[in-house]
Amino acid sequence: MFYGGLLSLFTFVALSDCARCKKRQDVEDVPSYVMDYAPVVHLHTADAYRPASIEQHLEHTQPEVDYVSVSEAPSPLTLENLSSLNDSGGENVYLTSTDNVEDHPDWLFGVEPDNSGKIEGAVSCAVIVNDKGNGLVDAFYMYFYSFDFGGVYLDFLNVGNHVGDWEHNMIRFQDGVPKYIWYSQHSNGEAFDFDVTEKYNGTERPIAYSANGTHAVYAIDGDHAHAIPNLNLDNGIVEDHTDKGPVWDPTLSAYYYSYNASSETFTAYGNSTPVDWLYFKGHWGDEQYRDSNDLQECFLDIDGLCKYTNGPTGPIDKQLDRKEVCPDNGIPCILRKELGP
Ligand SMILES: *[C@@H]1O[C@H](CO)[C@@H](O)[C@H](O)[C@H]1NC(C)=O
Ligand SMILES: *[C@@H]1O[C@H](CO)[C@@H](O)[C@H](O)[C@H]1NC(C)=O
Ligand SMILES: *[C@@H]1O[C@H](CO)[C@@H](O)[C@H](O)[C@H]1NC(C)=O
Ligand SMILES: *[C@@H]1O[C@H](CO)[C@@H](O)[C@H](O)[C@H]1NC(C)=O
Ligand SMILES: *[C@@H]1O[C@H](CO)[C@@H](O)[C@H](O)[C@H]1NC(C)=O
């Protein structure tokens, strides 16, 4: 009796303390500033497509090259063997939905965060830390969704949907101090002085607003018209909308890695964290449906105005070893000192 009581008391104390310690267990070697300054995401109120399990996405897709399934693919395909597809088509591999997406299977919609901001039971973020030496560290916070609803042109034209969606923030630290933050948006994005960003509920953590449907990340809420040079009709987007919808704390269900740029290798911080999938060079969704596919509609037969486009490539293709805060894509890197759309 006495021992039992003591044991339950002990268990109670250990458990109540453990919401915190459990989280830290897996990430104890991650630099503390990577956790302390990690973005907090506001999803859009009206968005049907929430962050999704990176692992479960594989269970609902099959690899295809030129619309034909890859016969030599491992079965089952998992986060531990995904990169074997590099030898079966590399960047031409498309993880293709085994369901008709217009049947709206549950998995496309991802998982709603709970009251603590956690996506329970679905790891939907990968944090990748690139220590560049001399105190310079770039931390990438990669966000995963199983579907991107491209948006509506001219009030009637739904353009740019695709299976699989990767977006990210990158924070550049110098000696543990956050200096700049990058927000990915379609083919490009925006960089800001870290200090000017809006912070979450009295913390040091910057807010990232995830746009309705497309999940492009912005520093403020409201409407975001895409101005030249970032306007990219291929992505099918004219305007994004963000609001203070449900709070998602990506760090509560994430995989954590360091990235060695000279050897181009990823190392997990936690022993049980899968690594192999990060080397996969292919796409995380279906290849753009052919015009002959019943699901496809291309306005005036214009290739850039199709309802369905290609699924995106993964974290390895996001320029993890940047010179500038922005990826190098020929567009000047503006380090914004004021918030804006
Ligand atoms: C928001 O996105 C959903 C898809 O997730 C779409 O059905 C809806 O029309 C969008 N709403 C607005 C206001 O853009
Ligand atoms: C792929 O991974 C699964 C589970 O991790 C394993 O059972 C299977 O043998 C792997 N296949 C290959 C070819 O590595
Ligand atoms: C594909 O992944 C394998 C690991 O399975 C890796 O060794 C190889 O370098 C990758 N291929 C390419 C072209 O990057
Ligand atoms: C905001 O911070 C206050 C003070 O730390 C805390 O009591 C409250 O629960 C927080 N609200 C949210 C939504 O996290
Ligand atoms: C990164 O990889 C290079 C080349 O393999 C190696 O010399 C170096 O020690 C590695 N750096 C770290 C921090 O592991």
Coordinates of N, CA, C and O in Angstrom, one line a residue, residues 159-315:
V159 N -6.5 27.1 -60.3 CA -5.3 26.8 -61.0 C -4.2 26.5 -60.0 O -4.2 27.0 -58.9
G160 N -3.4 25.5 -60.4 CA -2.1 25.3 -59.6 C -2.3 24.3 -58.4 O -1.5 24.4 -57.5
N161 N -3.3 23.4 -58.4 CA -3.3 22.5 -57.3 C -2.2 21.4 -57.5 O -1.9 21.1 -58.6
H162 N -1.7 20.9 -56.4 CA -0.9 19.7 -56.5 C -0.8 18.9 -55.2 O -1.0 19.4 -54.1
V163 N -0.5 17.6 -55.4 CA -0.3 16.7 -54.2 C 1.1 17.0 -53.7 O 2.0 17.2 -54.4
G164 N 1.2 17.1 -52.3 CA 2.5 17.3 -51.7 C 2.8 18.8 -51.7 O 2.5 19.5 -52.7
D165 N 3.3 19.3 -50.6 CA 3.6 20.7 -50.5 C 4.7 21.0 -49.4 O 4.5 20.6 -48.3
W166 N 5.8 21.5 -49.8 CA 6.9 21.9 -48.9 C 7.0 23.4 -48.9 O 7.2 24.0 -49.9
E167 N 7.0 24.0 -47.7 CA 7.3 25.4 -47.6 C 8.3 25.5 -46.4 O 8.5 24.6 -45.6
H168 N 8.9 26.7 -46.3 CA 9.9 26.8 -45.2 C 10.2 28.2 -44.7 O 9.9 29.2 -45.4
N169 N 10.6 28.3 -43.5 CA 11.3 29.5 -43.0 C 12.8 29.1 -42.8 O 13.1 27.9 -42.6
M170 N 13.7 30.1 -42.9 CA 15.1 29.8 -42.6 C 15.5 31.0 -41.7 O 15.2 32.2 -42.0
I171 N 16.1 30.7 -40.6 CA 16.6 31.8 -39.7 C 18.1 31.7 -39.7 O 18.7 30.6 -39.5
R172 N 18.7 32.8 -40.0 CA 20.2 32.9 -40.0 C 20.6 33.5 -38.6 O 20.2 34.6 -38.2
F173 N 21.5 32.7 -37.9 CA 22.0 33.1 -36.6 C 23.5 33.4 -36.7 O 24.2 32.8 -37.4
Q174 N 23.9 34.4 -35.9 CA 25.3 34.7 -35.7 C 25.5 34.6 -34.3 O 24.9 35.3 -33.5
D175 N 26.4 33.7 -33.9 CA 26.7 33.4 -32.4 C 25.5 33.3 -31.6 O 25.4 33.8 -30.5
G176 N 24.5 32.5 -32.1 CA 23.3 32.2 -31.4 C 22.3 33.3 -31.4 O 21.2 33.2 -30.8
V177 N 22.6 34.4 -32.1 CA 21.6 35.6 -32.1 C 20.9 35.5 -33.5 O 21.6 35.5 -34.5
P178 N 19.6 35.5 -33.5 CA 18.9 35.5 -34.8 C 19.0 36.8 -35.5 O 18.7 37.9 -34.9
K179 N 19.4 36.8 -36.8 CA 19.7 38.0 -37.5 C 18.6 38.3 -38.6 O 18.1 39.4 -38.8
Y180 N 18.4 37.2 -39.4 CA 17.5 37.4 -40.5 C 16.6 36.1 -40.6 O 16.9 35.1 -40.1
I181 N 15.4 36.4 -41.2 CA 14.5 35.2 -41.4 C 13.9 35.3 -42.9 O 13.6 36.3 -43.4
W182 N 13.9 34.1 -43.5 CA 13.4 33.9 -44.8 C 12.0 33.2 -44.8 O 11.8 32.3 -44.0
Y183 N 11.1 33.7 -45.6 CA 9.8 33.2 -45.7 C 9.6 32.7 -47.1 O 9.7 33.5 -48.1
S184 N 9.4 31.4 -47.4 CA 9.3 30.9 -48.7 C 7.8 31.1 -49.3 O 6.8 30.9 -48.5
Q185 N 7.8 31.6 -50.5 CA 6.5 31.9 -51.2 C 6.6 31.5 -52.6 O 7.3 32.2 -53.4
H186 N 6.0 30.4 -53.0 CA 6.0 30.0 -54.4 C 7.4 29.9 -54.9 O 8.2 29.2 -54.2
S187 N 7.7 30.5 -56.0 CA 9.1 30.2 -56.6 C 10.1 31.1 -55.9 O 11.3 30.9 -56.1
N188 N 9.8 32.0 -55.0 CA 10.8 32.8 -54.3 C 10.3 33.0 -52.8 O 10.1 32.0 -52.1
G189 N 10.3 34.2 -52.3 CA 9.9 34.5 -51.0 C 10.4 35.8 -50.5 O 10.7 36.7 -51.4
E190 N 10.5 36.1 -49.2 CA 10.9 37.4 -48.7 C 11.8 37.1 -47.5 O 11.6 36.2 -46.6
A191 N 12.8 38.0 -47.3 CA 13.7 38.0 -46.1 C 13.5 39.3 -45.3 O 13.3 40.3 -45.9
F192 N 13.5 39.1 -44.0 CA 13.3 40.3 -43.1 C 14.4 40.2 -42.0 O 14.9 39.2 -41.7
D193 N 14.7 41.4 -41.5 CA 15.5 41.5 -40.3 C 14.7 40.8 -39.2 O 13.5 41.0 -39.1
F194 N 15.4 39.9 -38.5 CA 14.6 39.1 -37.5 C 13.9 40.1 -36.5 O 12.8 39.8 -36.1
D195 N 14.6 41.1 -36.1 CA 14.0 42.0 -35.1 C 12.7 42.7 -35.4 O 11.9 43.0 -34.5
V196 N 12.4 42.9 -36.7 CA 11.2 43.6 -37.1 C 10.0 42.6 -37.1 O 8.9 43.1 -37.3
T197 N 10.2 41.3 -37.0 CA 9.1 40.4 -37.2 C 8.2 40.4 -36.0 O 8.6 40.7 -34.9
E198 N 6.9 40.1 -36.2 CA 5.9 40.0 -35.2 C 6.2 38.8 -34.4 O 6.5 37.7 -34.9
K199 N 6.2 38.9 -33.0 CA 6.5 37.7 -32.2 C 5.2 37.1 -31.6 O 4.2 37.8 -31.4
Y200 N 5.3 35.8 -31.2 CA 4.2 35.1 -30.8 C 3.9 35.3 -29.3 O 4.8 34.9 -28.5
N201 N 2.8 35.9 -28.9 CA 2.3 35.9 -27.5 C 3.4 36.2 -26.5 O 3.5 35.5 -25.5
G202 N 4.1 37.3 -26.7 CA 5.1 37.7 -25.7 C 6.4 36.8 -25.6 O 7.2 37.0 -24.7
T203 N 6.5 35.9 -26.6 CA 7.7 35.1 -26.7 C 8.7 35.8 -27.6 O 8.4 36.8 -28.2
E204 N 9.8 35.1 -27.8 CA 10.8 35.6 -28.8 C 10.6 35.0 -30.2 O 11.4 35.2 -31.1
R205 N 9.6 34.2 -30.3 CA 9.4 33.4 -31.5 C 8.6 34.2 -32.6 O 7.5 34.7 -32.3
P206 N 9.2 34.2 -33.8 CA 8.5 35.0 -34.9 C 7.2 34.2 -35.3 O 7.2 33.0 -35.3
I207 N 6.3 35.0 -35.9 CA 5.1 34.4 -36.4 C 5.2 34.2 -37.9 O 5.8 35.0 -38.6
A208 N 4.8 33.0 -38.4 CA 4.8 32.8 -39.8 C 3.3 32.5 -40.2 O 2.7 31.7 -39.5
Y209 N 2.8 33.3 -41.1 CA 1.4 33.1 -41.5 C 1.4 32.2 -42.8 O 2.0 32.5 -43.8
S210 N 0.6 31.1 -42.7 CA 0.5 30.1 -43.8 C -0.7 30.5 -44.6 O -1.8 30.6 -44.1
A211 N -0.5 30.8 -45.9 CA -1.6 31.2 -46.8 C -2.6 30.2 -47.0 O -2.3 29.0 -47.1
N212 N -3.8 30.6 -47.2 CA -4.9 29.7 -47.4 C -4.7 28.8 -48.7 O -4.4 29.4 -49.8
G213 N -4.7 27.5 -48.5 CA -4.5 26.6 -49.6 C -3.1 26.4 -50.1 O -2.7 25.3 -50.3
T214 N -2.4 27.5 -50.4 CA -1.0 27.4 -51.0 C 0.1 27.2 -49.9 O 1.1 26.7 -50.2
H215 N -0.2 27.6 -48.7 CA 0.7 27.5 -47.6 C 2.0 28.3 -47.7 O 3.0 28.0 -47.0
A216 N 2.0 29.2 -48.7 CA 3.2 30.1 -48.8 C 3.2 30.8 -47.4 O 2.2 31.1 -46.8
V217 N 4.4 31.1 -46.9 CA 4.6 31.7 -45.6 C 4.9 33.2 -45.6 O 5.8 33.6 -46.4
Y218 N 4.1 34.0 -44.9 CA 4.3 35.4 -44.9 C 4.5 36.0 -43.4 O 4.2 35.3 -42.5
A219 N 5.1 37.2 -43.4 CA 5.4 37.7 -42.1 C 4.2 38.5 -41.4 O 4.2 38.8 -40.2
I220 N 3.2 38.8 -42.2 CA 2.0 39.5 -41.7 C 0.7 38.8 -42.2 O 0.7 38.1 -43.1
D221 N -0.4 39.2 -41.5 CA -1.7 38.6 -42.0 C -2.3 39.6 -43.0 O -1.9 40.8 -43.0
G222 N -3.2 39.2 -43.7 CA -3.9 40.0 -44.7 C -3.8 39.5 -46.1 O -3.6 38.3 -46.3
D223 N -3.9 40.4 -47.1 CA -3.8 39.9 -48.5 C -2.4 40.2 -49.1 O -1.8 41.2 -48.7
H224 N -2.0 39.3 -49.9 CA -0.7 39.4 -50.5 C -0.8 39.2 -52.0 O -0.9 38.1 -52.5
A225 N -0.7 40.4 -52.7 CA -0.7 40.3 -54.1 C 0.7 40.0 -54.6 O 1.7 40.5 -53.9
H226 N 0.9 39.2 -55.6 CA 2.2 38.9 -56.0 C 2.7 39.9 -57.1 O 2.2 39.9 -58.2
A227 N 3.7 40.7 -56.7 CA 4.1 41.7 -57.6 C 5.3 41.1 -58.4 O 6.0 40.3 -57.9
I228 N 5.5 41.7 -59.6 CA 6.7 41.4 -60.3 C 7.9 41.8 -59.5 O 7.8 42.8 -58.8
P229 N 9.0 41.1 -59.3 CA 9.4 40.0 -60.1 C 9.0 38.7 -59.6 O 9.4 37.6 -60.1
N230 N 8.3 38.7 -58.5 CA 7.9 37.4 -57.9 C 6.7 36.7 -58.5 O 6.3 35.6 -58.1
L231 N 6.0 37.5 -59.3 CA 4.8 36.9 -60.0 C 5.2 35.7 -60.8 O 6.1 35.8 -61.7
N232 N 4.6 34.6 -60.6 CA 5.0 33.4 -61.4 C 3.7 32.7 -61.8 O 3.1 32.0 -61.0
L233 N 3.3 33.0 -63.0 CA 2.0 32.4 -63.5 C 2.0 30.9 -63.5 O 1.0 30.3 -63.3
D234 N 3.2 30.3 -63.6 CA 3.2 28.9 -63.6 C 2.7 28.3 -62.3 O 2.2 27.2 -62.3
N235 N 2.9 29.1 -61.2 CA 2.4 28.6 -60.0 C 0.9 28.8 -59.8 O 0.3 28.3 -58.9
G236 N 0.4 29.6 -60.7 CA -1.1 29.7 -60.7 C -1.7 30.6 -59.6 O -2.8 30.4 -59.3
I237 N -0.9 31.5 -59.1 CA -1.3 32.3 -58.0 C -1.3 33.8 -58.3 O -0.4 34.3 -58.9
V238 N -2.4 34.4 -58.0 CA -2.4 35.9 -58.1 C -2.3 36.5 -56.7 O -1.6 37.5 -56.4
E239 N -3.1 36.0 -55.8 CA -3.2 36.6 -54.5 C -3.3 35.5 -53.4 O -3.9 34.5 -53.6
D240 N -2.5 35.7 -52.3 CA -2.6 34.8 -51.2 C -3.3 35.5 -50.1 O -3.3 36.8 -50.0
H241 N -3.9 34.8 -49.2 CA -4.6 35.3 -48.0 C -4.1 34.7 -46.7 O -4.0 33.4 -46.7
T242 N -3.7 35.5 -45.7 CA -3.3 34.9 -44.4 C -4.2 35.5 -43.3 O -4.7 36.6 -43.5
D243 N -4.4 34.8 -42.3 CA -5.1 35.3 -41.1 C -4.6 34.6 -39.8 O -3.7 33.8 -39.9
K244 N -5.2 35.1 -38.7 CA -4.7 34.5 -37.4 C -5.5 33.3 -37.1 O -6.2 33.2 -36.0
G245 N -5.5 32.3 -38.0 CA -6.2 31.0 -37.8 C -5.5 30.2 -36.7 O -4.6 30.7 -36.0
P246 N -5.8 28.9 -36.7 CA -5.2 28.0 -35.7 C -3.7 28.0 -35.6 O -3.0 28.2 -36.6
V247 N -3.2 28.0 -34.3 CA -1.8 28.1 -34.1 C -1.2 26.7 -34.2 O -1.7 25.7 -33.7
W248 N -0.1 26.6 -35.0 CA 0.6 25.4 -35.2 C 2.1 25.6 -34.7 O 2.7 26.5 -35.2
D249 N 2.5 24.8 -33.7 CA 3.9 24.9 -33.2 C 4.6 23.7 -33.9 O 4.5 22.6 -33.4
P250 N 5.3 24.0 -35.0 CA 5.9 22.9 -35.7 C 7.0 22.1 -34.9 O 7.2 20.9 -35.2
T251 N 7.6 22.8 -33.9 CA 8.6 22.1 -33.2 C 8.1 20.9 -32.3 O 8.9 20.1 -31.9
L252 N 6.8 20.9 -32.1 CA 6.2 19.9 -31.2 C 6.1 18.5 -31.8 O 6.0 17.5 -31.1
S253 N 6.1 18.5 -33.2 CA 6.2 17.2 -33.8 C 7.0 17.3 -35.1 O 6.5 17.5 -36.2
A254 N 8.3 17.3 -34.9 CA 9.3 17.5 -36.0 C 10.4 16.5 -35.9 O 10.7 15.9 -34.8
Y255 N 11.1 16.3 -37.0 CA 12.4 15.6 -37.0 C 13.5 16.6 -37.0 O 13.3 17.7 -37.7
Y256 N 14.6 16.3 -36.3 CA 15.7 17.3 -36.2 C 16.9 16.7 -36.8 O 17.3 15.6 -36.5
Y257 N 17.6 17.5 -37.6 CA 18.8 17.1 -38.3 C 19.9 18.2 -38.3 O 19.5 19.4 -38.3
S258 N 21.1 17.8 -38.5 CA 22.2 18.7 -38.9 C 22.5 18.4 -40.3 O 22.3 17.2 -40.7
Y259 N 23.0 19.4 -41.0 CA 23.4 19.2 -42.4 C 24.9 19.6 -42.5 O 25.2 20.7 -42.2
N260 N 25.7 18.7 -43.1 CA 27.1 19.0 -43.3 C 27.2 19.4 -44.8 O 27.1 18.5 -45.7
A261 N 27.4 20.6 -45.1 CA 27.4 21.1 -46.5 C 28.5 20.5 -47.3 O 28.4 20.3 -48.5
S262 N 29.7 20.3 -46.7 CA 30.8 19.9 -47.5 C 30.7 18.4 -47.9 O 31.1 18.0 -49.0
S263 N 30.1 17.6 -47.0 CA 29.9 16.2 -47.4 C 28.5 16.0 -47.9 O 28.2 14.9 -48.3
E264 N 27.7 17.0 -47.9 CA 26.2 16.9 -48.3 C 25.5 15.8 -47.6 O 24.8 15.0 -48.2
T265 N 25.8 15.7 -46.3 CA 25.1 14.6 -45.5 C 24.3 15.2 -44.4 O 24.5 16.2 -43.8
F266 N 23.2 14.4 -44.1 CA 22.3 14.8 -43.0 C 22.6 13.8 -41.8 O 22.8 12.6 -42.0
T267 N 22.5 14.3 -40.6 CA 22.7 13.5 -39.4 C 21.5 13.8 -38.5 O 21.3 15.0 -38.2
A268 N 20.8 12.8 -38.0 CA 19.7 13.0 -37.1 C 20.2 13.3 -35.7 O 21.2 12.8 -35.3
Y269 N 19.5 14.2 -35.0 CA 19.8 14.5 -33.6 C 19.3 13.3 -32.7 O 19.8 13.0 -31.7
G270 N 18.2 12.7 -33.1 CA 17.6 11.6 -32.3 C 17.9 10.3 -33.0 O 17.8 10.2 -34.2
N271 N 18.2 9.3 -32.2 CA 18.6 8.0 -32.8 C 17.5 7.3 -33.6 O 17.7 6.6 -34.6
S272 N 16.2 7.6 -33.2 CA 15.1 6.9 -33.9 C 14.6 7.7 -35.1 O 13.6 7.3 -35.6
T273 N 15.2 8.8 -35.4 CA 14.8 9.6 -36.5 C 15.2 9.1 -37.8 O 16.4 8.9 -38.1
P274 N 14.3 8.9 -38.8 CA 14.6 8.5 -40.1 C 15.4 9.5 -40.9 O 15.1 10.7 -40.8
V275 N 16.4 9.1 -41.6 CA 17.3 10.1 -42.3 C 17.2 9.9 -43.8 O 17.2 10.9 -44.6
D276 N 17.1 8.7 -44.3 CA 17.3 8.4 -45.7 C 16.4 9.2 -46.6 O 16.9 9.6 -47.7
W277 N 15.2 9.5 -46.2 CA 14.3 10.2 -47.1 C 14.8 11.6 -47.6 O 14.4 12.1 -48.6
L278 N 15.6 12.2 -46.8 CA 16.1 13.5 -47.1 C 17.0 13.5 -48.4 O 17.1 14.5 -49.0
Y279 N 17.5 12.3 -48.7 CA 18.3 12.3 -50.0 C 17.5 12.0 -51.2 O 18.0 12.0 -52.3
F280 N 16.2 11.9 -51.0 CA 15.3 11.6 -52.2 C 15.2 12.9 -53.1 O 14.9 14.0 -52.6
K281 N 15.5 12.7 -54.3 CA 15.6 13.9 -55.2 C 14.3 14.2 -56.0 O 14.2 15.1 -56.7
G282 N 13.4 13.2 -55.9 CA 12.1 13.3 -56.7 C 11.1 14.2 -56.1 O 11.3 15.0 -55.2
H283 N 9.9 14.1 -56.6 CA 8.8 15.0 -56.3 C 7.8 14.3 -55.2 O 7.6 13.1 -55.3
W284 N 7.3 15.1 -54.4 CA 6.4 14.6 -53.3 C 4.9 14.6 -53.7 O 4.0 14.6 -52.8
G285 N 4.6 14.6 -55.0 CA 3.3 14.5 -55.4 C 3.2 14.1 -56.9 O 4.2 13.9 -57.5
D286 N 2.0 14.1 -57.4 CA 1.8 13.6 -58.8 C 2.4 14.5 -59.8 O 2.5 15.7 -59.6
E287 N 2.8 13.9 -60.9 CA 3.2 14.7 -62.1 C 2.0 15.4 -62.6 O 0.9 14.9 -62.6
Q288 N 2.2 16.6 -63.2 CA 1.1 17.4 -63.7 C 0.2 16.5 -64.6 O 0.8 15.9 -65.6
Y289 N -1.1 16.4 -64.3 CA -1.9 15.5 -65.1 C -1.9 15.9 -66.6 O -1.9 17.1 -66.9
R290 N -1.9 14.9 -67.5 CA -2.0 15.2 -68.9 C -3.3 15.8 -69.2 O -4.3 15.6 -68.5
D291 N -3.4 16.5 -70.3 CA -4.7 17.1 -70.8 C -5.7 16.1 -71.0 O -6.9 16.3 -70.8
S292 N -5.3 14.9 -71.3 CA -6.3 13.8 -71.6 C -6.9 13.2 -70.3 O -7.9 12.5 -70.3
N293 N -6.2 13.6 -69.1 CA -6.8 13.1 -67.8 C -8.1 13.9 -67.5 O -8.1 15.1 -67.6
D294 N -9.1 13.2 -67.1 CA -10.4 13.8 -66.8 C -10.3 14.9 -65.8 O -11.1 15.8 -65.7
L295 N -9.3 14.7 -64.8 CA -9.2 15.7 -63.7 C -8.6 17.0 -64.2 O -8.8 18.1 -63.6
Q296 N -7.9 17.0 -65.3 CA -7.1 18.2 -65.7 C -8.0 19.1 -66.5 O -8.8 18.7 -67.3
E297 N -7.8 20.4 -66.3 CA -8.4 21.5 -67.1 C -7.4 22.6 -67.2 O -6.9 23.1 -66.3
C298 N -7.0 22.8 -68.5 CA -6.1 23.9 -68.7 C -6.8 25.0 -69.5 O -7.2 24.8 -70.7
F299 N -6.9 26.2 -68.9 CA -7.6 27.3 -69.4 C -7.0 27.7 -70.8 O -5.8 28.0 -70.8
L300 N -7.8 27.7 -71.8 CA -7.4 28.1 -73.2 C -6.1 27.3 -73.6 O -5.3 27.7 -74.4
D301 N -6.0 26.1 -73.0 CA -4.9 25.2 -73.3 C -3.5 25.8 -72.9 O -2.5 25.3 -73.4
I302 N -3.6 26.7 -72.1 CA -2.3 27.3 -71.6 C -1.7 26.5 -70.5 O -2.4 26.2 -69.5
D303 N -0.5 26.0 -70.7 CA 0.2 25.1 -69.8 C 0.3 25.7 -68.4 O 0.2 25.0 -67.4
G304 N 0.5 27.0 -68.3 CA 0.7 27.7 -67.0 C -0.7 27.9 -66.3 O -0.7 28.4 -65.2
L305 N -1.8 27.6 -66.9 CA -3.1 27.8 -66.3 C -3.9 26.5 -66.2 O -5.1 26.5 -66.4
C306 N -3.1 25.5 -65.7 CA -3.8 24.2 -65.5 C -4.3 24.1 -64.1 O -3.6 24.6 -63.2
K307 N -5.3 23.3 -63.9 CA -5.9 23.1 -62.6 C -4.9 22.3 -61.7 O -4.7 22.6 -60.5
Y308 N -4.2 21.4 -62.3 CA -3.2 20.6 -61.6 C -1.8 20.7 -62.1 O -1.6 20.7 -63.4
T309 N -0.8 21.0 -61.2 CA 0.6 21.1 -61.6 C 1.4 20.0 -60.9 O 0.9 19.2 -60.2
N310 N 2.7 20.0 -61.2 CA 3.6 19.1 -60.6 C 3.7 19.2 -59.0 O 3.7 20.3 -58.5
G311 N 3.8 18.0 -58.4 CA 4.1 18.0 -57.0 C 5.6 18.6 -56.8 O 6.4 18.5 -57.8
P312 N 5.9 19.1 -55.6 CA 7.2 19.8 -55.4 C 8.3 18.8 -55.0 O 8.0 17.7 -54.6
T313 N 9.6 19.2 -55.2 CA 10.7 18.5 -54.7 C 10.8 18.8 -53.2 O 10.2 19.7 -52.7
G314 N 11.7 18.0 -52.5 CA 11.7 18.1 -51.1 C 12.8 19.0 -50.5 O 13.4 19.8 -51.3
P315 N 13.1 18.9 -49.2 CA 14.1 19.8 -48.5 C 15.4 19.9 -49.2 O 16.1 20.9 -49.3

